[in-house]
């Protein structure tokens, strides 16, 4: 790749659904469209806010808006913001559609390819549980507008949602997660290795692993460790297993809810998750942290990668980062970004003095230069940093 | 067209941002068209590149053409200009605001009438 290159294409590993000429062009358009919104349209919202919306509010109330709710009340009436939002929502819908088309065209063949690996596993493993209930927080709406969500099946032993997701994540993050979409995992690893160089976990669990894109770097970073990945959705896990096997990385996937797993207490040295917590619920987030406490060995650690909490943000920035809650089918996004992490740890019997709350740099240094370096709706990974909430036991 | 096998609409009430939801629907249609034009552009671009190198082209060649990273970069640059043209009205508004070009139109009418 040339130094000036703007493109870091997704690696066409053998499980990634192949695209024909026009399918690929359609996906590339969506990526450009999203980049355009991030770099050329998004900034106008703040200009509108500072030049018009905020002054009008101040004139009426003799003070600036005190929180994101007051900002929202005014900004949602602003025509510029309305157009921005309409364009951003449309880009999300076009993204899913453009990723569905090549999967739909070849569904039987692609599923057969995935399931062939599933049946003939050589290094890792896959354990599905058809009796596991899909949690209500995944059925209330289709999270981040993926039609059918993670869990719905459209064919026998279907893996289509995993296939669609693997490609869509790359476009959603505008390649900012790297050629294997693994930047959140890679960033947590980089942070762990720098901050805790003597920490050598032997058993690692990735909760809500979806297609295992963040799970795989742990196997590479800790070659002596046994790596487990759990998720509630069978189609994701079928694909995750086939994907990991095709990349020659041993991971043990099983269909389990992170709120209550069937692993024995004290099973793991390290438990991680990557943008899982905001896709759960109030009860579930507490259950998950409690389950982490149960599953960790003494001296073990949990680390959950997320986008940053709202608490240190201006009302306007918090309002913009909150765009996804209502507009991108992320109903727990707002609450999960405002939850009291100290209490969350405490209620789960963790010692809050060993709590971790840190902004960590993205491992994908190559992409750093072209990031917008702000946290904003529709610019996933653009901040160049990830937020880690965790606790040592 | 491929027959529909997958669910196409995400479960959950879709938000509409404008007072008239038809405006949002128009936005969606326009961007859908923009995407398809972009696809056509890429196809023509592919054809031209193949014609240049071979002098003869088949549908199969077009279908299976894999752009290099350099070509992907060039196409991304083309799409930037293209998007800029379609979203001209938004850019123009930002440019006007930045320039302080905010006078009501009636002011110009009054100016020339009194001139």
mmCIF file of C-alpha atoms in Angstrom, chain A residues 176-177 183-184 187-188 275 305-308 358-363 371 375 380-388:
data_model
loop_
_atom_site.group_PDB
_atom_site.id
_atom_site.type_symbol
_atom_site.label_atom_id
_atom_site.label_comp_id
_atom_site.label_asym_id
_atom_site.label_seq_id
_atom_site.Cartn_x
_atom_site.Cartn_y
_atom_site.Cartn_z
ATOM 1 C CA UNK A 176 -10.963 2.169 10.906
ATOM 2 C CA UNK A 177 -10.962 -1.254 12.585
ATOM 3 C CA UNK A 183 -8.847 -3.086 16.345
ATOM 4 C CA UNK A 184 -10.837 -3.078 19.603
ATOM 5 C CA UNK A 187 -6.103 -2.168 21.334
ATOM 6 C CA UNK A 188 -7.046 -3.857 24.622
ATOM 7 C CA UNK A 275 -18.859 -3.133 22.381
ATOM 8 C CA UNK A 305 -14.120 -2.095 25.406
ATOM 9 C CA UNK A 306 -16.656 0.616 24.606
ATOM 10 C CA UNK A 307 -17.014 4.173 23.333
ATOM 11 C CA UNK A 308 -16.487 6.781 26.098
ATOM 12 C CA UNK A 358 -9.378 4.347 30.970
ATOM 13 C CA UNK A 359 -9.158 5.775 27.500
ATOM 14 C CA UNK A 360 -6.751 3.600 25.532
ATOM 15 C CA UNK A 361 -5.166 4.332 22.147
ATOM 16 C CA UNK A 362 -6.218 2.470 19.035
ATOM 17 C CA UNK A 363 -3.712 -0.157 17.940
ATOM 18 C CA UNK A 371 -9.175 9.830 11.689
ATOM 19 C CA UNK A 375 -16.378 11.055 18.991
ATOM 20 C CA UNK A 380 -17.351 4.646 14.747
ATOM 21 C CA UNK A 381 -13.667 4.446 15.673
ATOM 22 C CA UNK A 382 -13.065 8.015 14.513
ATOM 23 C CA UNK A 383 -11.900 9.093 17.968
ATOM 24 C CA UNK A 384 -8.709 7.012 17.681
ATOM 25 C CA UNK A 385 -9.227 5.885 21.299
ATOM 26 C CA UNK A 386 -11.332 3.254 22.992
ATOM 27 C CA UNK A 387 -12.792 3.340 26.474
ATOM 28 C CA UNK A 388 -12.098 0.429 28.804
#
